[in-house]
mmCIF file of C-alpha atoms and ligand atoms in Angstrom:
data_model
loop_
_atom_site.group_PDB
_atom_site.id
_atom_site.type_symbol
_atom_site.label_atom_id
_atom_site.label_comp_id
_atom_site.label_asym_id
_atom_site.label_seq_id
_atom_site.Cartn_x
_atom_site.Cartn_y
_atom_site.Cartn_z
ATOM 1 C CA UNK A 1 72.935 86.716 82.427
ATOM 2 C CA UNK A 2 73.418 86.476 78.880
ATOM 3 C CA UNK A 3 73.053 83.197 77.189
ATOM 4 C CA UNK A 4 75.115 82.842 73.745
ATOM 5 C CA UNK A 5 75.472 80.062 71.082
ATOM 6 C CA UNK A 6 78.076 77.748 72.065
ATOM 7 C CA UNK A 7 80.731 78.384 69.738
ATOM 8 C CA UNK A 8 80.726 82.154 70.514
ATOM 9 C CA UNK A 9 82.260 80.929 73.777
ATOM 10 C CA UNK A 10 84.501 78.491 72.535
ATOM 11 C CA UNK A 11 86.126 80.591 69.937
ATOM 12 C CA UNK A 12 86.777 83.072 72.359
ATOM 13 C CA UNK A 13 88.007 80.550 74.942
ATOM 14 C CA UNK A 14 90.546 78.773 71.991
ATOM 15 C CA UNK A 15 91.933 82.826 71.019
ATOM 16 C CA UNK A 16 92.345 83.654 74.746
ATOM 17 C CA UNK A 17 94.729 80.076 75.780
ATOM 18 C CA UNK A 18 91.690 78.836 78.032
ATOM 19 C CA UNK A 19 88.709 76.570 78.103
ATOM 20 C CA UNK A 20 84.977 76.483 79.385
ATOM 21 C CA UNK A 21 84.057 73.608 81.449
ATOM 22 C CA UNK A 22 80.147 72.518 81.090
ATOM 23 C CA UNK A 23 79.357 71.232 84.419
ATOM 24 C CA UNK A 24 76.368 68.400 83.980
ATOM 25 C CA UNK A 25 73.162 69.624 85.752
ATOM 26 C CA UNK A 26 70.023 67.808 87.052
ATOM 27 C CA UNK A 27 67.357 70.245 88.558
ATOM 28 C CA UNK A 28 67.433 74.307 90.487
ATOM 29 C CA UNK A 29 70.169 73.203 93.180
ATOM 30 C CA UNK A 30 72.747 71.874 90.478
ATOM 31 C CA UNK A 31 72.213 75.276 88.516
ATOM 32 C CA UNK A 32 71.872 77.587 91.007
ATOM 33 C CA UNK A 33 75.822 76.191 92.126
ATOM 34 C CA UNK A 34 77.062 76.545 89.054
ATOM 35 C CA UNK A 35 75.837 80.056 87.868
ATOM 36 C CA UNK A 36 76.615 81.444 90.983
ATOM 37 C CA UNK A 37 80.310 80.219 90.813
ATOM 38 C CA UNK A 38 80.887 81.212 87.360
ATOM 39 C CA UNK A 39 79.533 84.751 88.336
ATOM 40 C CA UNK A 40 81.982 85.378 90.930
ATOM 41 C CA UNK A 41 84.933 84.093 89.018
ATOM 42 C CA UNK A 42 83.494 86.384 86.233
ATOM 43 C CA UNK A 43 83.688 83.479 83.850
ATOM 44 C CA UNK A 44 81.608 82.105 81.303
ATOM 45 C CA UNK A 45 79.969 78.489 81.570
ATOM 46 C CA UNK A 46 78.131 76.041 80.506
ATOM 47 C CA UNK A 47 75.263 74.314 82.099
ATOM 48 C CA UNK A 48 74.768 70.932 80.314
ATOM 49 C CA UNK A 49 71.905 68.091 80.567
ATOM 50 C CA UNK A 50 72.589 64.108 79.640
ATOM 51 C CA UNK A 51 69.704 62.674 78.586
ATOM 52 C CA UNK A 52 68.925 61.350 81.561
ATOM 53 C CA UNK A 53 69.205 64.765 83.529
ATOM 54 C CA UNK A 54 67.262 66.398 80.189
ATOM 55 C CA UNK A 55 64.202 64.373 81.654
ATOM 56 C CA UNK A 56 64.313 64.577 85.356
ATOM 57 C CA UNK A 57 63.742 68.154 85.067
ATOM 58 C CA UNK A 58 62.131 68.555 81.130
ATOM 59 C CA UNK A 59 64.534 70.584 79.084
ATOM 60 C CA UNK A 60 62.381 73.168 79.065
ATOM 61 C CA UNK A 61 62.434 72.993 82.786
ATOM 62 C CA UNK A 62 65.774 72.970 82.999
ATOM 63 C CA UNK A 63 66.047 76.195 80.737
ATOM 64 C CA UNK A 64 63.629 77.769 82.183
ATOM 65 C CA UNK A 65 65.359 77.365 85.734
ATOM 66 C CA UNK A 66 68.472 78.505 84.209
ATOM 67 C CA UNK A 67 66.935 81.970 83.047
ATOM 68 C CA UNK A 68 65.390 82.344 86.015
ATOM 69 C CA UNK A 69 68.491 81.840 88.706
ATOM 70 C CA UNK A 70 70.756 83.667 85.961
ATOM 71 C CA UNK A 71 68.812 86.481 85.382
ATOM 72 C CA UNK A 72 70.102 88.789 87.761
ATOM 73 C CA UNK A 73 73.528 87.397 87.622
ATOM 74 C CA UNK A 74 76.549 88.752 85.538
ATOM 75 C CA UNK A 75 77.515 85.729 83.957
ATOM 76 C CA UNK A 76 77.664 84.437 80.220
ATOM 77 C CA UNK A 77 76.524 81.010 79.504
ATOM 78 C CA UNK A 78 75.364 78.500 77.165
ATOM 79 C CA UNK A 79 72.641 75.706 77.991
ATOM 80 C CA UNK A 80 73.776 72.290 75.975
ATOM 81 C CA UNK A 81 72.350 68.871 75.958
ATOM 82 C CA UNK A 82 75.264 66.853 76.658
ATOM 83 C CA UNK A 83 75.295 62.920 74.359
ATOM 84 C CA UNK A 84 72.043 63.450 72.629
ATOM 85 C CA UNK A 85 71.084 59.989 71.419
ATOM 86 C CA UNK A 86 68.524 60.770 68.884
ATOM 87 C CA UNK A 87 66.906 63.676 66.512
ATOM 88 C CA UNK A 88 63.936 64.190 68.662
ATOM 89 C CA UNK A 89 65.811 64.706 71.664
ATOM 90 C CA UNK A 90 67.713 67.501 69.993
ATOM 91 C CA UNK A 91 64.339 69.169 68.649
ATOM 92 C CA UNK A 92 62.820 69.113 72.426
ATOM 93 C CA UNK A 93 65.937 70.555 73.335
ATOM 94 C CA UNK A 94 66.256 73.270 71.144
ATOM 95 C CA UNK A 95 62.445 74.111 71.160
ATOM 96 C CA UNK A 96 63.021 74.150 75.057
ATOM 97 C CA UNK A 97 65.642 76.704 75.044
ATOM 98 C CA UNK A 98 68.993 74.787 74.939
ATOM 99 C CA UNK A 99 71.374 77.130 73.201
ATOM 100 C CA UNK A 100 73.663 73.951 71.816
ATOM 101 C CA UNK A 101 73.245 70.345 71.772
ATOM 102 C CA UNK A 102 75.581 67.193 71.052
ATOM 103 C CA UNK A 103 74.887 64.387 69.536
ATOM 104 C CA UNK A 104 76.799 61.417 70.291
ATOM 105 C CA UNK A 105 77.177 58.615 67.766
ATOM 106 C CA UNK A 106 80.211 56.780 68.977
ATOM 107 C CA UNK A 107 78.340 53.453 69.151
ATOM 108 C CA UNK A 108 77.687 53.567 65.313
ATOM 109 C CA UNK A 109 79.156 53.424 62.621
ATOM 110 C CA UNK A 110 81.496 56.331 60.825
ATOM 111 C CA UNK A 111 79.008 56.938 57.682
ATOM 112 C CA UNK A 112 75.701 56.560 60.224
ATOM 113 C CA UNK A 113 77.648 59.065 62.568
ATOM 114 C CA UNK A 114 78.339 61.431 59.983
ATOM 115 C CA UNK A 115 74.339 60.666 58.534
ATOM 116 C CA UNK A 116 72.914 61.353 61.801
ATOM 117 C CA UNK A 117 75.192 64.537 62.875
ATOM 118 C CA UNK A 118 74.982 66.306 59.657
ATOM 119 C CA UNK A 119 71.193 65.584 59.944
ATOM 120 C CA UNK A 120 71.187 67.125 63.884
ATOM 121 C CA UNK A 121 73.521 70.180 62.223
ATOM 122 C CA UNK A 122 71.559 71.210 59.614
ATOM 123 C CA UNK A 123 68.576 71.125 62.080
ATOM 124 C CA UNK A 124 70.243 72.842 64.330
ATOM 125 C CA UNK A 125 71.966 75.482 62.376
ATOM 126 C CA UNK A 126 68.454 76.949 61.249
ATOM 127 C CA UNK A 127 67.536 77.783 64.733
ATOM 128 C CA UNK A 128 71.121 79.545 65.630
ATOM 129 C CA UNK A 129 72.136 76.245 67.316
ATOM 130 C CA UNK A 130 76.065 74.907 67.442
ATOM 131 C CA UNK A 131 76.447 71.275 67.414
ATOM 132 C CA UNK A 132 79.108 69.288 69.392
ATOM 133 C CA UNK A 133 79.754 65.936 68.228
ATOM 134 C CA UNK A 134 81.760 62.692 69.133
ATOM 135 C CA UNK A 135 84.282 60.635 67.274
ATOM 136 C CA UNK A 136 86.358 57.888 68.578
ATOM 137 C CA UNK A 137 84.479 56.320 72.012
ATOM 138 C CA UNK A 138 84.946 58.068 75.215
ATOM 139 C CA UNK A 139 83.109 55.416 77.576
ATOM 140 C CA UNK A 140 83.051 55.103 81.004
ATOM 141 C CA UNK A 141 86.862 54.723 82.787
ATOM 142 C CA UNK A 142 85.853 51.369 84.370
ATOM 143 C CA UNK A 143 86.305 50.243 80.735
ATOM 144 C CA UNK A 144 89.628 52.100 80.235
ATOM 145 C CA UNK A 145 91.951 49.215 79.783
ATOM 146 C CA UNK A 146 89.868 48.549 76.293
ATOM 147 C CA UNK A 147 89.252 52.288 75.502
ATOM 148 C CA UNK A 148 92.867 52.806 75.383
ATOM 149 C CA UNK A 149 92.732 50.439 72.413
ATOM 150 C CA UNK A 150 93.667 52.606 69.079
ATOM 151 C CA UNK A 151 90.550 51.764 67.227
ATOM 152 C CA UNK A 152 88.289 53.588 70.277
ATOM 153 C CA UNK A 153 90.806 56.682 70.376
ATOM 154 C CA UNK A 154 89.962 59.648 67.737
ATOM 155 C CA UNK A 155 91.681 58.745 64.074
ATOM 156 C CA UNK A 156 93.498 62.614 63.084
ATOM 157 C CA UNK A 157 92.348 62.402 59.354
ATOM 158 C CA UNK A 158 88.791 60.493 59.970
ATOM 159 C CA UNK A 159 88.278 63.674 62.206
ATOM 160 C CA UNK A 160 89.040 65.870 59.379
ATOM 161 C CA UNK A 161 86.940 64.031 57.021
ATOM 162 C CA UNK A 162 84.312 64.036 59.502
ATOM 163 C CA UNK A 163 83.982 67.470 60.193
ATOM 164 C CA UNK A 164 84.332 68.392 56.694
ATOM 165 C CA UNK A 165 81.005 66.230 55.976
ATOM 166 C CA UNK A 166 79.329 66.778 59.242
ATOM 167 C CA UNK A 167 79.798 71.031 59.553
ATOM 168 C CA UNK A 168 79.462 70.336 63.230
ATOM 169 C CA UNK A 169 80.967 72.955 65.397
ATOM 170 C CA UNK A 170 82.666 71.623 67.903
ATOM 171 C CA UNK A 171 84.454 68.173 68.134
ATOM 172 C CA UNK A 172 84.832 65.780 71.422
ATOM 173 C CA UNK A 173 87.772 63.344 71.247
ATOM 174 C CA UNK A 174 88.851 60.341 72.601
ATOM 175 C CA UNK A 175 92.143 60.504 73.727
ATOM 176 C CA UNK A 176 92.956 58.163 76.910
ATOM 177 C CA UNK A 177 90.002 60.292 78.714
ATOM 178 C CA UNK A 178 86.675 58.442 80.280
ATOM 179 C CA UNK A 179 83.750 59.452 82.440
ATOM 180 C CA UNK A 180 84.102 58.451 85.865
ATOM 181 C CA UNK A 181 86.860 57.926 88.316
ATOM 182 C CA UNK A 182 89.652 56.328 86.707
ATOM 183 C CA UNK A 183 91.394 54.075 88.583
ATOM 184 C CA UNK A 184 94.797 54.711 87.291
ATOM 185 C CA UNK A 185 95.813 58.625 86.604
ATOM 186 C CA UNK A 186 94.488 58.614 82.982
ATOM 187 C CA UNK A 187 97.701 59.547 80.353
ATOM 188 C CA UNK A 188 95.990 61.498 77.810
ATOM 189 C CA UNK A 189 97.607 61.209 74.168
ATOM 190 C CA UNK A 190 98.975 64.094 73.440
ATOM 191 C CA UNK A 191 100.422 63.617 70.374
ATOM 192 C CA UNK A 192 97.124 62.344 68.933
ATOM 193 C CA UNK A 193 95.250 65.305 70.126
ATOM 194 C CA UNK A 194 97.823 67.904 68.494
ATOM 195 C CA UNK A 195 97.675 65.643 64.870
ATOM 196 C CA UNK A 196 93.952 65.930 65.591
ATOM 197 C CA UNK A 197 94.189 70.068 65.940
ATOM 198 C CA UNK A 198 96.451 69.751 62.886
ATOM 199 C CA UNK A 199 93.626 68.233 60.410
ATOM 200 C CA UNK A 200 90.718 70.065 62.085
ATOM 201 C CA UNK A 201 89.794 73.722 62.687
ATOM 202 C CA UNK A 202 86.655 73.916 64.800
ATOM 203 C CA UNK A 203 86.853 73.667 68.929
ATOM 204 C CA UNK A 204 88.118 70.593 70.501
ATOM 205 C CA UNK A 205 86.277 69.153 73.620
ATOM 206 C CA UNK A 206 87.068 66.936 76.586
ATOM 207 C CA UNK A 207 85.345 64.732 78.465
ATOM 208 C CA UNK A 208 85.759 63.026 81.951
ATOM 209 C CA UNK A 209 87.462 66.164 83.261
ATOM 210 C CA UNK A 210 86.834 64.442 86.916
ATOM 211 C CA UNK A 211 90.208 63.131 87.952
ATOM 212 C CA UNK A 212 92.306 64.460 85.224
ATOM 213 C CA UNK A 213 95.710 65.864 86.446
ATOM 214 C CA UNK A 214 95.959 69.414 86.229
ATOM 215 C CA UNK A 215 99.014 69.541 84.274
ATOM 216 C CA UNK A 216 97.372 67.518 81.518
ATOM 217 C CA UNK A 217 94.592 70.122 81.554
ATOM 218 C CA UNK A 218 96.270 72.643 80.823
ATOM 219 C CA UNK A 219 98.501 70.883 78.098
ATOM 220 C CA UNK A 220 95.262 69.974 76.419
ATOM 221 C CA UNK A 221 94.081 73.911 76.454
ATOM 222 C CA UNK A 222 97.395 74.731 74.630
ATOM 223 C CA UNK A 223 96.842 72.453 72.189
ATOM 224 C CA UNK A 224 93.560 73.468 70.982
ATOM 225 C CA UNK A 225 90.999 71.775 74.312
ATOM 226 C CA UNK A 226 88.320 74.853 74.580
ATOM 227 C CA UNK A 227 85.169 72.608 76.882
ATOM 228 C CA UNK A 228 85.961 70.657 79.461
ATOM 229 C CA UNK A 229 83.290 68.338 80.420
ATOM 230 C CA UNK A 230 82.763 67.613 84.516
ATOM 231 C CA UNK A 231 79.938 65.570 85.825
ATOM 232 C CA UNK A 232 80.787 63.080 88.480
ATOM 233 C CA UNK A 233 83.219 65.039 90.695
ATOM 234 C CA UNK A 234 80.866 67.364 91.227
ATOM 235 C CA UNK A 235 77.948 64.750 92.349
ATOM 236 C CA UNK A 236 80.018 62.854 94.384
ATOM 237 C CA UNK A 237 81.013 65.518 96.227
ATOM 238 C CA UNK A 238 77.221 66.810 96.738
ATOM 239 C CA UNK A 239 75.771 63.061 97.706
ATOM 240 C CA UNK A 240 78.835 62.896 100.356
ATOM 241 C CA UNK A 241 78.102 66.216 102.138
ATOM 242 C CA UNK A 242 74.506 65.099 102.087
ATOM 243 C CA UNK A 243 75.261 61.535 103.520
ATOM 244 C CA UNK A 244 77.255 63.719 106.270
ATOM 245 C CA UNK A 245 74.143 65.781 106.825
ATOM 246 C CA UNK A 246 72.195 62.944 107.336
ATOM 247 C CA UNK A 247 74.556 61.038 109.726
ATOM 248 C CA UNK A 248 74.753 64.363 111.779
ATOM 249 C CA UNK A 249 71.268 65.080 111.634
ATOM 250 C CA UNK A 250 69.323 61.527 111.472
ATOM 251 C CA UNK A 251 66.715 63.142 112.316
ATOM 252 C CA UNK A 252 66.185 65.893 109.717
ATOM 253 C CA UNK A 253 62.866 67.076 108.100
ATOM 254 C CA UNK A 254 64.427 69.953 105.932
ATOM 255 C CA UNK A 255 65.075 69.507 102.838
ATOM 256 C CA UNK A 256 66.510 72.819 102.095
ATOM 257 C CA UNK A 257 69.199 72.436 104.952
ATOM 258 C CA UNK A 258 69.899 69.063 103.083
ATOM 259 C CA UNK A 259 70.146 71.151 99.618
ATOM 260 C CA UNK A 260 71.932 73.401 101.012
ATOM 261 C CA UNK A 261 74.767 71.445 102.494
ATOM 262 C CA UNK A 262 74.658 69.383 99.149
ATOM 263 C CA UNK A 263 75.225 72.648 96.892
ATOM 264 C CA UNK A 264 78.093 74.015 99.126
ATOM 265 C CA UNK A 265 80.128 70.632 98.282
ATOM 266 C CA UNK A 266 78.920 70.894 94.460
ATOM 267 C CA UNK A 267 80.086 74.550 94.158
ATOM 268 C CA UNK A 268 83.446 74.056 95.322
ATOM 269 C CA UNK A 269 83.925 71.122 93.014
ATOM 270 C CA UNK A 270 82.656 74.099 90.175
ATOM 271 C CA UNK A 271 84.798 76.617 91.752
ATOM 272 C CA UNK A 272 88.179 74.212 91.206
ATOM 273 C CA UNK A 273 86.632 73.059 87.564
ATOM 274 C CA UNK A 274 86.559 76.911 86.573
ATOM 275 C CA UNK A 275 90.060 77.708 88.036
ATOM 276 C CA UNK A 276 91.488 74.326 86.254
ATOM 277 C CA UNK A 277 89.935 75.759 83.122
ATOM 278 C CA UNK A 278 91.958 78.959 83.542
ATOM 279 C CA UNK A 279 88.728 80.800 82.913
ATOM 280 C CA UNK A 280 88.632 83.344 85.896
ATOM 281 C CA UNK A 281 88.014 86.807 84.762
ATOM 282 C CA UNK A 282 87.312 85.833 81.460
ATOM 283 C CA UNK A 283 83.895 87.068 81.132
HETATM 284 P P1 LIG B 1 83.145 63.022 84.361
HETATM 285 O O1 LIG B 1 81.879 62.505 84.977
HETATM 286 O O2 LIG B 1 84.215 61.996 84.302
HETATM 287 O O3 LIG B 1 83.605 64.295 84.970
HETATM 288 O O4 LIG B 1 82.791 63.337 82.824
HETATM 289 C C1 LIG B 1 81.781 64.245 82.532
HETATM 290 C C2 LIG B 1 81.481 64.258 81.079
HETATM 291 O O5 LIG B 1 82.352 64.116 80.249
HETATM 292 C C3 LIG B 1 80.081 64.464 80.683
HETATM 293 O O6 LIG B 1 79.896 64.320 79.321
#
């Protein structure tokens, strides 16, 4: 495995008409699925930690699993901490071994956004780290009717401005996308993400990949999408094999046969993310 700064991945991915997806992992099963699939598509990946996942496992756990299961693997990848909510989380990341972080300042406002980011790039940027940030509100897709309001979608020349101030690397938008099953197909805003390409020159990224139609996905590549975030698809589909486990095997005391038939469900759901991506053979 070789592990590489974020934006050496997404660069390539934006030149080559494709995108990486960053699949949200929690502890060894979660990574050990996703290296594994991105090594025999032969394409790069990202493994990524929320907060909350960060600390289940200690990011430098998590990184530490990650060289371990990738190490004699053929695979390129980058470890990211996925919505960073403060400084110090970034630091414990980095120090860990995270090769990017994000940090995600939706909830304030656009000069503390652009305070806090630049603060997390410059940080960042001394230790070799790229910096994803957010602009606009993604939020969860149970909220969707109000995200879809224009003031929580990503403003084309604030963007600009933003990345111009910030020097952050990569940029996630909000563009009709949300985390979470929608529960209408989501219509992304096209339009708005090719003004937003327009104004700004660094990586785009997308989150809530789960339930996104492919056809949108790939429109979004085209115009300038190179991550593609996907969390819950992937857990559902791991806590439903297990709950099938468990109704066909009540009485179970292995919890590696209840891993197992977990991480088969979880690595298909990678499998499909990669091939949506259109990053097979891209290594
Ligand atoms: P989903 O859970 O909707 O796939 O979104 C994942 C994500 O964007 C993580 O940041």
């Amino acid at each position: 495995m070789t592990l590489v700064p974020l934006n050496e991945l997404l660069y390539k991915a934006r030149a080559g008409k494709y995108a990486v997806c960053a699949i949200n992992c929690c502890n060894i099963e979660n990574v050990k699925c996703v290296l594994e699939a991105a090594s025999e598509a032969c394409s790069p990946i990202i493994i990524q930690a929320a907060p909350s996942e960060a600390r289940h496992s200690t990011a430098q756990g998590l990184a530490a699993v990650v060289n371990a299961i990738g190490r004699d693997l053929k695979v390129t990848a980058a470890i990211h901490l996925d919505h960073g909510d403060s400084f110090e989380l970034a630091v414990q990341c980095i120090r860990g071994g995270f090769t990017s972080v994000m940090f995600d300042g939706s909830s304030l406002s656009f000069q503390d956004n652009i305070e806090m980011t630049r603060k997390i790039v410059e940080f960042s940027h001394a230790a070799g780290i790229s910096v994803e940030a957010e602009l606009g509100m993604i939020g969860k897709a149970t909220e969707m009717d109000e995200l879809l309001a224009p003031n929580y979608m990503t403003d084309p020349d604030k963007a600009e401005e933003f990345v111009n101030a910030t020097k952050v690397d990569c940029l996630a938008v909000a563009i009709g996308n949300a985390h979470g099953f929608y529960h209408f197909p989501p219509k992304l805003d096209l339009s708005r993400l090719a003004a937003i390409a327009q104004k700004v020159q660094i990586p785009l990224v997308l989150h809530g990949g789960t339930g996104i139609p492919e056809d949108q996905i790939k429109d979004s590549i085209k115009l300038g999408i190179s991550k593609i975030n996907f969390s819950t698809v992937t857990k559902k589909a791991f806590i439903d094999a297990v709950k099938l486990y468990l109704a066909e095997n009540p009485d179970t005391v292995s919890l590696t046969r209840l891993m197992e038939a977990g991480s088969v469900s979880f690595k298909e759901k990678v499998a499909s993310a990669i091939r949506q991506c259109g990053s097979i053979g891209k290594l």
